[in-house]
Short mmCIF file of C-alpha atoms in Angstrom, two decimals:
data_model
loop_
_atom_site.label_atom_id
_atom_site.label_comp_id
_atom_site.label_asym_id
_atom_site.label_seq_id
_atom_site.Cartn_x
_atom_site.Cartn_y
_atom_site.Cartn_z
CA UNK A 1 -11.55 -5.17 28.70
CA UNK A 2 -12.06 -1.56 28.67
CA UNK A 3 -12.61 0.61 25.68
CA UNK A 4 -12.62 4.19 24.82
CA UNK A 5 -12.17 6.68 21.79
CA UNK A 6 -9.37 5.55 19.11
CA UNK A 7 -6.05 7.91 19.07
CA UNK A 8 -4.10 7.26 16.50
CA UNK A 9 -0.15 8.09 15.76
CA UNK A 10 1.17 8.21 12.27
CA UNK A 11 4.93 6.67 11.89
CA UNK A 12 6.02 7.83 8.26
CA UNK A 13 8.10 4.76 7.31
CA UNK A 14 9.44 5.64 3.78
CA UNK A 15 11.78 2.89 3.00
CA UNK A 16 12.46 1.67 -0.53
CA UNK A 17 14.88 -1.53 1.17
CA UNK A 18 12.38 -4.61 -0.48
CA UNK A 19 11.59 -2.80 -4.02
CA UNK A 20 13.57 0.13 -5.76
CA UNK A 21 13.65 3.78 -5.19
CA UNK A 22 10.52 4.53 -7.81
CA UNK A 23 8.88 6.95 -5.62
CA UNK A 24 6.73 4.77 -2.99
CA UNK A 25 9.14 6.41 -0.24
CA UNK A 26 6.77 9.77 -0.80
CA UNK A 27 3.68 7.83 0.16
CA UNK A 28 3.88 9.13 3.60
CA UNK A 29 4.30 12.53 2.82
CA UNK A 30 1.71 12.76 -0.13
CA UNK A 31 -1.01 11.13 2.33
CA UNK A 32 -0.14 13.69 4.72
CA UNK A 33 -0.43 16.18 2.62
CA UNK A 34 -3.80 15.46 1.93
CA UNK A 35 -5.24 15.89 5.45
CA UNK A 36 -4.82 11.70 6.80
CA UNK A 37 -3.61 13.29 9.59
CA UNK A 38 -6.90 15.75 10.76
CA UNK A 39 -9.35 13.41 8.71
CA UNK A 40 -8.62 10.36 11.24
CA UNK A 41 -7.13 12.99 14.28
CA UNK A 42 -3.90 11.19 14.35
CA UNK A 43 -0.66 12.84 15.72
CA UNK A 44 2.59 12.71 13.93
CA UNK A 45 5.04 10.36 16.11
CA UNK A 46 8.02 10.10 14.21
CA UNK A 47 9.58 9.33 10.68
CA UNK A 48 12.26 6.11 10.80
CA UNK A 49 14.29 7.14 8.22
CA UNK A 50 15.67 3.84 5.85
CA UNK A 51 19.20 3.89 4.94
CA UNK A 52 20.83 4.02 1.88
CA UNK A 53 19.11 1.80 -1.25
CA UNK A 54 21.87 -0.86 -2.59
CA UNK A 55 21.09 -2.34 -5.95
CA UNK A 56 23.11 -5.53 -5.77
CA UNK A 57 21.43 -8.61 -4.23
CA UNK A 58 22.95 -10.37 -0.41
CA UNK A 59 25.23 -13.74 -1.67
CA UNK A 60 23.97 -15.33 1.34
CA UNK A 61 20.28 -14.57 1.05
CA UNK A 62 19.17 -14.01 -2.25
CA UNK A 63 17.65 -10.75 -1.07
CA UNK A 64 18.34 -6.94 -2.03
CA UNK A 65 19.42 -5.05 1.34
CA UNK A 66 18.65 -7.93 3.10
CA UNK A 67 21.06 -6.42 6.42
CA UNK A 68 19.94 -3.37 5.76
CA UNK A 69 15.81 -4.74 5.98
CA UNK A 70 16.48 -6.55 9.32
CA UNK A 71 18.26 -3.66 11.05
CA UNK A 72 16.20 -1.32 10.08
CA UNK A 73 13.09 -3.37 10.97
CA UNK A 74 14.55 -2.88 14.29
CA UNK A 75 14.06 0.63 14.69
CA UNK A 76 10.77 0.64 12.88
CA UNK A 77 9.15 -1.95 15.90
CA UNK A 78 10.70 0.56 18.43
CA UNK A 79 8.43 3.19 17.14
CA UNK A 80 5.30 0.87 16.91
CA UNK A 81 6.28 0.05 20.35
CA UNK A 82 6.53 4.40 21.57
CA UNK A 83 3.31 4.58 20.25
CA UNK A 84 1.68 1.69 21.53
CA UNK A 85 3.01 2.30 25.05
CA UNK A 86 1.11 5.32 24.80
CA UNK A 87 -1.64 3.93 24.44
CA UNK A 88 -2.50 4.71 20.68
CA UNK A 89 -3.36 2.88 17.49
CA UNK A 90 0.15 3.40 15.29
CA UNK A 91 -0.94 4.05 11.41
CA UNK A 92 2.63 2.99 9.43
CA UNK A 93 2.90 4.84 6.17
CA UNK A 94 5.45 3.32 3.80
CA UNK A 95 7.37 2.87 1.51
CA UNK A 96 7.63 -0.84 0.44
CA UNK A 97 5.66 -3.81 1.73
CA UNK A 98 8.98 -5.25 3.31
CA UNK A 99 7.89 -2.59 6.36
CA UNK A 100 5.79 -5.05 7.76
CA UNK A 101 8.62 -7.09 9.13
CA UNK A 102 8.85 -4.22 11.61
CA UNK A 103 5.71 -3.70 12.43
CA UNK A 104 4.96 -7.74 13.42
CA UNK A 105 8.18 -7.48 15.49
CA UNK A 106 6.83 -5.12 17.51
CA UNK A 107 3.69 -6.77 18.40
CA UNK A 108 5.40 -10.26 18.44
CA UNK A 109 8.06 -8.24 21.44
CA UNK A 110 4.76 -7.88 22.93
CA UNK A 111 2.80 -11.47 22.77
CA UNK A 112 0.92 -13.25 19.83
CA UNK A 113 -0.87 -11.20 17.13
CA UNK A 114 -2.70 -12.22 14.37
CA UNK A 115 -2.43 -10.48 10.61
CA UNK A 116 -4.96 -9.71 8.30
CA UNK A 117 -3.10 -9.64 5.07
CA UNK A 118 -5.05 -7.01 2.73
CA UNK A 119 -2.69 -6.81 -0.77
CA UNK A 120 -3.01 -7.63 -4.67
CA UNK A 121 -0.32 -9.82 -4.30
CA UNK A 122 0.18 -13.18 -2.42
CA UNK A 123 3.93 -12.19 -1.52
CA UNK A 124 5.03 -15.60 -0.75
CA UNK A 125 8.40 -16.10 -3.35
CA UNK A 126 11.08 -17.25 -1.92
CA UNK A 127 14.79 -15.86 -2.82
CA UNK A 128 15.86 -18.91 -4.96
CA UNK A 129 12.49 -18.46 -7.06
CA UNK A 130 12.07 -14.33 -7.02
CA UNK A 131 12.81 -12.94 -10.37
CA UNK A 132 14.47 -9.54 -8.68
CA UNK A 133 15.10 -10.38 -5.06
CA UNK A 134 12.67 -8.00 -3.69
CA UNK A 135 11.70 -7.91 -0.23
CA UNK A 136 8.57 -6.35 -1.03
CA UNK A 137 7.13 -9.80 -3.17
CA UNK A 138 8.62 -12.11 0.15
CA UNK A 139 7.04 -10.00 3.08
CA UNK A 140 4.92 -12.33 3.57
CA UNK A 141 6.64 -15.39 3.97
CA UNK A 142 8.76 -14.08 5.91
CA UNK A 143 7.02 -12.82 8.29
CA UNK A 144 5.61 -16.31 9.15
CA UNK A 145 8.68 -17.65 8.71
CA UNK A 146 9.19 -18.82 5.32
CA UNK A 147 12.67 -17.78 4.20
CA UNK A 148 16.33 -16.85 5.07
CA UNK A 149 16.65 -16.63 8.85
CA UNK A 150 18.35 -13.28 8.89
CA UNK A 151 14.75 -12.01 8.21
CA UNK A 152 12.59 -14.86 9.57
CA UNK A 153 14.02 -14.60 13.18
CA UNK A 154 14.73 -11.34 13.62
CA UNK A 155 15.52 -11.03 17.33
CA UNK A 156 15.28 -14.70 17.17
CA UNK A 157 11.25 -14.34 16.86
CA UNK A 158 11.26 -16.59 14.55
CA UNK A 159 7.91 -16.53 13.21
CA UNK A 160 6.80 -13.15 13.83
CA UNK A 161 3.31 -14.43 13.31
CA UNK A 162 2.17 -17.58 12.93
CA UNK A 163 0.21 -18.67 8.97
CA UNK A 164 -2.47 -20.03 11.44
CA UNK A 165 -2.73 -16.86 12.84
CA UNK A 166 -3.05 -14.63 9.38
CA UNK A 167 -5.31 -14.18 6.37
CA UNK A 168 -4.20 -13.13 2.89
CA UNK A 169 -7.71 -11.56 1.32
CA UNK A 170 -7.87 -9.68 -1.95
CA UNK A 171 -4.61 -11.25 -4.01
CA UNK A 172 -5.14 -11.97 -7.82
CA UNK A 173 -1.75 -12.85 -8.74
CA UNK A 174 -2.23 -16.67 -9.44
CA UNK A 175 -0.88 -16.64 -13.06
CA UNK A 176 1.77 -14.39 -11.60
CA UNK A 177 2.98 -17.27 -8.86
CA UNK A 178 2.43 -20.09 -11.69
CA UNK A 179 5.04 -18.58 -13.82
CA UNK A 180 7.41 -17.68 -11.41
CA UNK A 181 7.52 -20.64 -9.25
CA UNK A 182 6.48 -19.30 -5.86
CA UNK A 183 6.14 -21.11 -2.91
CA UNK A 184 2.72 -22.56 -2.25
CA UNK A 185 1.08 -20.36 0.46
CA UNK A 186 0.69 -22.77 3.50
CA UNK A 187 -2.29 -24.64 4.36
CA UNK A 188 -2.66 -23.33 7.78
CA UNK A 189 -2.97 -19.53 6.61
CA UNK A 190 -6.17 -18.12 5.85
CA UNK A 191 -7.15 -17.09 2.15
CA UNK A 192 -9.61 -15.31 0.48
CA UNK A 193 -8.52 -14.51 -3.43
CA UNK A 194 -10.29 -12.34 -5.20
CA UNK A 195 -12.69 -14.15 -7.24
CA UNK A 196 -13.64 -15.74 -3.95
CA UNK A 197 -14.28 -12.62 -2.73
CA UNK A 198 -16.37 -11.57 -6.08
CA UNK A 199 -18.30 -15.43 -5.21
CA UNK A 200 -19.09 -14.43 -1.94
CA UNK A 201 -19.57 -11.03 -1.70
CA UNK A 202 -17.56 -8.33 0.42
CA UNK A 203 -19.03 -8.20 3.79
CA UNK A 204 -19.09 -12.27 3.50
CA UNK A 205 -15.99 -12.56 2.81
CA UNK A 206 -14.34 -10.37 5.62
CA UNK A 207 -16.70 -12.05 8.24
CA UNK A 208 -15.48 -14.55 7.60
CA UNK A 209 -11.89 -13.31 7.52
CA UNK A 210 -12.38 -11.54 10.98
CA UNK A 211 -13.66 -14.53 12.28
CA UNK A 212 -10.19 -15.92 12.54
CA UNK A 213 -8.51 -12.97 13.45
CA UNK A 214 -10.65 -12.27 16.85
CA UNK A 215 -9.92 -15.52 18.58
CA UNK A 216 -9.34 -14.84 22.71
CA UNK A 217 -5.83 -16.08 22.19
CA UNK A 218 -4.67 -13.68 20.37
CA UNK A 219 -3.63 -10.18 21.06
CA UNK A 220 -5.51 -8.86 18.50
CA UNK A 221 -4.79 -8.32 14.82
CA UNK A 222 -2.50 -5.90 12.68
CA UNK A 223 -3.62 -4.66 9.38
CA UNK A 224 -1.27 -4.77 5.95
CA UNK A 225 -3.24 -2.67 3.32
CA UNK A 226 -1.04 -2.53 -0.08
CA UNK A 227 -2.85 0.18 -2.66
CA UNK A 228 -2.51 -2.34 -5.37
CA UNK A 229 -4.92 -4.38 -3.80
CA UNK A 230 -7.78 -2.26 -5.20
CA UNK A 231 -8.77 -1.59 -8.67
CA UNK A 232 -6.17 -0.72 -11.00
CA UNK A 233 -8.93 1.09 -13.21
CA UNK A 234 -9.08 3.90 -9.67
CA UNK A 235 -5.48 2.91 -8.67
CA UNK A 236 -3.13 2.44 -10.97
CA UNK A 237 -0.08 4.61 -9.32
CA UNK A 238 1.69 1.59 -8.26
CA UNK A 239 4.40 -0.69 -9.31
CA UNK A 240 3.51 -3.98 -10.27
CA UNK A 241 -0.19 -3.11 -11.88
CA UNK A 242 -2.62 -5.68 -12.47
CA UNK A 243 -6.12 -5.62 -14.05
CA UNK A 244 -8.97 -5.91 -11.63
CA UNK A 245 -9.07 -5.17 -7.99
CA UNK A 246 -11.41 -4.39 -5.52
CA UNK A 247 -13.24 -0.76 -5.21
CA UNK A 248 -13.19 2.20 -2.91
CA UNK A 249 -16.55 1.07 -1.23
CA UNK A 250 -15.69 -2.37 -1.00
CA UNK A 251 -12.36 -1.87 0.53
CA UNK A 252 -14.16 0.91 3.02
CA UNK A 253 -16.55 -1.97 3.86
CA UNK A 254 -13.65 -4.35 4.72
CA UNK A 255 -11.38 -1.92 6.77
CA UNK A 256 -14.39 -0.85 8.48
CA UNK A 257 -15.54 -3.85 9.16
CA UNK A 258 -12.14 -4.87 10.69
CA UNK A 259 -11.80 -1.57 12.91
CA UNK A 260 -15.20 -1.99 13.99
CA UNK A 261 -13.86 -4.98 15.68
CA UNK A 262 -11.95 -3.20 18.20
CA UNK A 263 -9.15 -5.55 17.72
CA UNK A 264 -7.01 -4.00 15.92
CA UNK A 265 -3.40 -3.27 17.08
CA UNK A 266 -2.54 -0.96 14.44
CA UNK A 267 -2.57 -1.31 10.70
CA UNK A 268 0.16 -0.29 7.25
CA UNK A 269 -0.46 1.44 4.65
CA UNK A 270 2.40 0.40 1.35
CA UNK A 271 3.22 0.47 -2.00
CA UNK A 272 1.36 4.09 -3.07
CA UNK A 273 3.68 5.89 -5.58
CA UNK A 274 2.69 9.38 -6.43
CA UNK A 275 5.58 9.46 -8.91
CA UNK A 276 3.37 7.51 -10.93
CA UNK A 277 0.26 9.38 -9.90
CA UNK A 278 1.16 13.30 -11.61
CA UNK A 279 -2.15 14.86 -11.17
CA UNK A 280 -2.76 12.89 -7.60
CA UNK A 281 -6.09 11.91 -7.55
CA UNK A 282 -5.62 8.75 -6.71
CA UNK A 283 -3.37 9.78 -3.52
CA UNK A 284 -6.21 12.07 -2.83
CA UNK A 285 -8.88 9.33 -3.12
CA UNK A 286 -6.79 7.05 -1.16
CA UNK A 287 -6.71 9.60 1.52
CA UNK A 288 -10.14 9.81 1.38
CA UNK A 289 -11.07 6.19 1.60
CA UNK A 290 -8.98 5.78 4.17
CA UNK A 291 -10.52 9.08 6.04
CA UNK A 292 -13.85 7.33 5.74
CA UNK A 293 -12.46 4.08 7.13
CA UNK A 294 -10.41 4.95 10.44
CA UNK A 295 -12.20 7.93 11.13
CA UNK A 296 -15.85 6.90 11.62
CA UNK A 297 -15.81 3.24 12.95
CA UNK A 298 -16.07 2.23 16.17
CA UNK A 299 -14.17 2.52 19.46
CA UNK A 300 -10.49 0.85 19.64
CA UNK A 301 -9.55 -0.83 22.79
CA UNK A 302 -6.32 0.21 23.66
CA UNK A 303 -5.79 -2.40 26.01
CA UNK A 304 -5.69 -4.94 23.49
CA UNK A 305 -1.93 -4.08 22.48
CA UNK A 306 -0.80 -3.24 25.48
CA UNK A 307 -0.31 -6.74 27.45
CA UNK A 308 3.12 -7.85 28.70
CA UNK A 309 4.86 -10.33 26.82
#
């Protein structure tokens, strides 16, 4: 397997489908703003532009713009795919979790890929149980298949990644799920909460996390980084806040540690809203961690995402 310097393509993905229209659709542009682009010497591809937010949830699948999420998810994996086909590492710059739909399709078009599920939140409700019919708290479970098959088998890809084949590392939201009612996360996925993570230590941890993400049958590995996975003291422009989090060096350590794999087909970055950020420190911080992440570790092999189906 050959390997050579990492080029990356950012795909500005600013959909509000699986949340509301807060402000998390100007993630990509605020990021951009502050220099992701020359700090990791990534080109701009393209921006898939969502269409239009509708408040009222689908009769048939409990879900806001549930249509809407799988159409669109469409066009988002045909991107992934441009970009990939070029032989580049796509960076995704959302908008609302739900984006990841897209992304898995385009790597499960493409052959088996792992996910390493990097987010404050399990985001494993399913309609019947979800308090708002949000997307962006299902993404999850839906992507390995856990939900209404208008977004489970999209393509009829039904799942777009296997649980055996994904972690969920860094969620705190236990009380949350309790209340609420969600789904169980299954026993065949992967996961590292974050007082395991405090037990353990960082670097542990995310060995240990890798460690099922670089098996030799799989394609590699996508990345799903949510902002509100870190600290809410450093990041608190997002959503659904929660105290607690992890911080800037140990989520450097962890993405670090996963691009220093080489396995990585591309990674996500979601749920950012610099509406709620007014001075923008945090987007600039954010920028900067991820500056120090993608743009120093080690060489991506480009032929990892580029197999035939």
């Amino acid at each position: 397997m050959s390997s050579g310097k990492r080029r990356y393509a950012l795909i500005e993905a600013p959909s509000v489908l699986g949340l509301r229209p807060t402000g998390v659709d100007k993630l990509p542009q605020s990021l951009i703003r502050n220099g992701l682009a020359n700090r990791v010497g990534a080109r701009h591809a393209e921006c898939v532009d969502a269409p239009a937010y509708r408040p009222e949830r689908d009769r048939d699948t409990g879900t806001l713009n549930a249509h809407a999420i799988a159409r669109w998810s469409t066009r988002l994996a045909d991107a992934v795919e441009h970009v990939v086909e070029r032989g580049e590492c796509p960076v995704i710059l959302g908008g609302d979790c739900s984006i990841l739909l897209g992304a898995m399709l385009a790597f499960r078009r493409r052959g088996r890929c792992g996910l390493l599920f990097v987010d404050g939140h399990a985001d494993f409700y399913q309609p019947e149980m979800n308090p708002n019919g949000e997307a962006a708290s299902m993404e999850l479970a839906f992507a390995t298949g856990y939900g209404p098959r208008l977004l489970t088998n999209i393509e009829g890809r039904h799942p777009l990644v296997r649980s055996s084949d994904a972690v969920a590392f860094g969620f705190r939201d236990q009380d949350e799920q309790r209340r609420y009612g969600s789904q169980p996360l299954p026993p065949d996925l992967l996961t590292f909460d974050l007082e395991h993570i405090r037990t353990v230590g960082i670097r542990n941890a995310a060995a240990a996390a890798l460690g099922r993400l670089v098996r030799p049958d799989l394609d590699g590995f996508f990345l799903h980084f949510d902002a509100d996975v870190l600290d809410d003291a450093v990041m608190p422009a997002v959503d659904y806040r929660q105290p607690d989090g992890l911080s800037w060096d140990e989520t450097t350590a962890l993405l670090r540690m996963a691009m220093d794999t080489g396995r990585v087909t591309g990674l996500e970055v979601t749920i950012y809203n610099p509406e709620l950020d007014a001075e923008g420190s945090a987007g600039r911080a954010l920028t900067d961690m991820l500056g120090a992440a993608l743009g120093t570790s080690a060489a991506w092999r480009a032929s990892v995402v580029t197999i035939g189906p």
